[in-house]
Amino acid sequence: MSIWRVILSIICPPLAVLDKGCGSIVIVFLLWLCGWVPGVIAALVILNNPKS
């Protein structure tokens, strides 16, 4: 995970997970609509997942 992805996930979490698939984008977007912090946490968790 690069520093640019971390910065992008803090600014706009759905953009940081664009290459992870449609499901990840939808989950992060919905959490981001509920609040900024849940969206950032979800984006960082998805980006740190070594299996994807």
Short mmCIF file of C-alpha atoms in Angstrom, two decimals:
data_model
loop_
_atom_site.label_atom_id
_atom_site.label_comp_id
_atom_site.label_asym_id
_atom_site.label_seq_id
_atom_site.Cartn_x
_atom_site.Cartn_y
_atom_site.Cartn_z
CA MET A 1 0.00 0.00 0.00
CA SER A 2 1.53 3.27 -1.09
CA ILE A 3 1.40 6.57 0.72
CA TRP A 4 -0.72 8.00 -2.11
CA ARG A 5 -3.39 5.37 -1.52
CA VAL A 6 -3.47 6.23 2.18
CA ILE A 7 -3.82 9.94 1.41
CA LEU A 8 -6.54 9.22 -1.16
CA SER A 9 -8.40 7.00 1.29
CA ILE A 10 -8.39 9.82 3.83
CA ILE A 11 -9.61 12.42 1.33
CA CYS A 12 -12.10 10.32 -0.64
CA PRO A 13 -12.30 6.65 0.39
CA PRO A 14 -14.31 5.32 -2.60
CA LEU A 15 -11.65 6.52 -5.02
CA ALA A 16 -8.93 4.66 -3.14
CA VAL A 17 -10.60 1.27 -3.69
CA LEU A 18 -11.54 1.66 -7.35
CA ASP A 19 -9.38 -1.26 -8.49
CA LYS A 20 -10.63 -3.62 -5.75
CA GLY A 21 -13.98 -4.37 -7.38
CA CYS A 22 -17.55 -3.13 -7.44
CA GLY A 23 -18.51 -4.64 -4.08
CA SER A 24 -15.71 -2.86 -2.27
CA ILE A 25 -16.61 0.44 -3.87
CA VAL A 26 -20.27 0.10 -2.87
CA ILE A 27 -19.46 -0.89 0.72
CA VAL A 28 -16.98 1.94 1.19
CA PHE A 29 -19.32 4.44 -0.46
CA LEU A 30 -22.24 3.48 1.79
CA LEU A 31 -20.09 3.66 4.89
CA TRP A 32 -18.70 6.99 3.69
CA LEU A 33 -22.26 8.32 3.38
CA CYS A 34 -22.96 7.24 6.97
CA GLY A 35 -19.91 9.08 8.17
CA TRP A 36 -16.43 10.02 7.11
CA VAL A 37 -14.62 7.91 9.71
CA PRO A 38 -16.32 4.56 8.88
CA GLY A 39 -15.56 5.10 5.20
CA VAL A 40 -11.90 5.80 5.87
CA ILE A 41 -11.58 2.78 8.16
CA ALA A 42 -13.24 0.49 5.62
CA ALA A 43 -11.01 1.77 2.81
CA LEU A 44 -7.87 1.25 4.87
CA VAL A 45 -8.96 -2.27 5.87
CA ILE A 46 -9.66 -3.18 2.23
CA LEU A 47 -6.34 -1.73 1.09
CA ASN A 48 -4.43 -3.62 3.82
CA ASN A 49 -6.03 -6.96 2.90
CA PRO A 50 -3.17 -9.07 1.48
CA LYS A 51 -5.51 -11.51 -0.31
CA SER A 52 -6.88 -9.03 -2.83
#
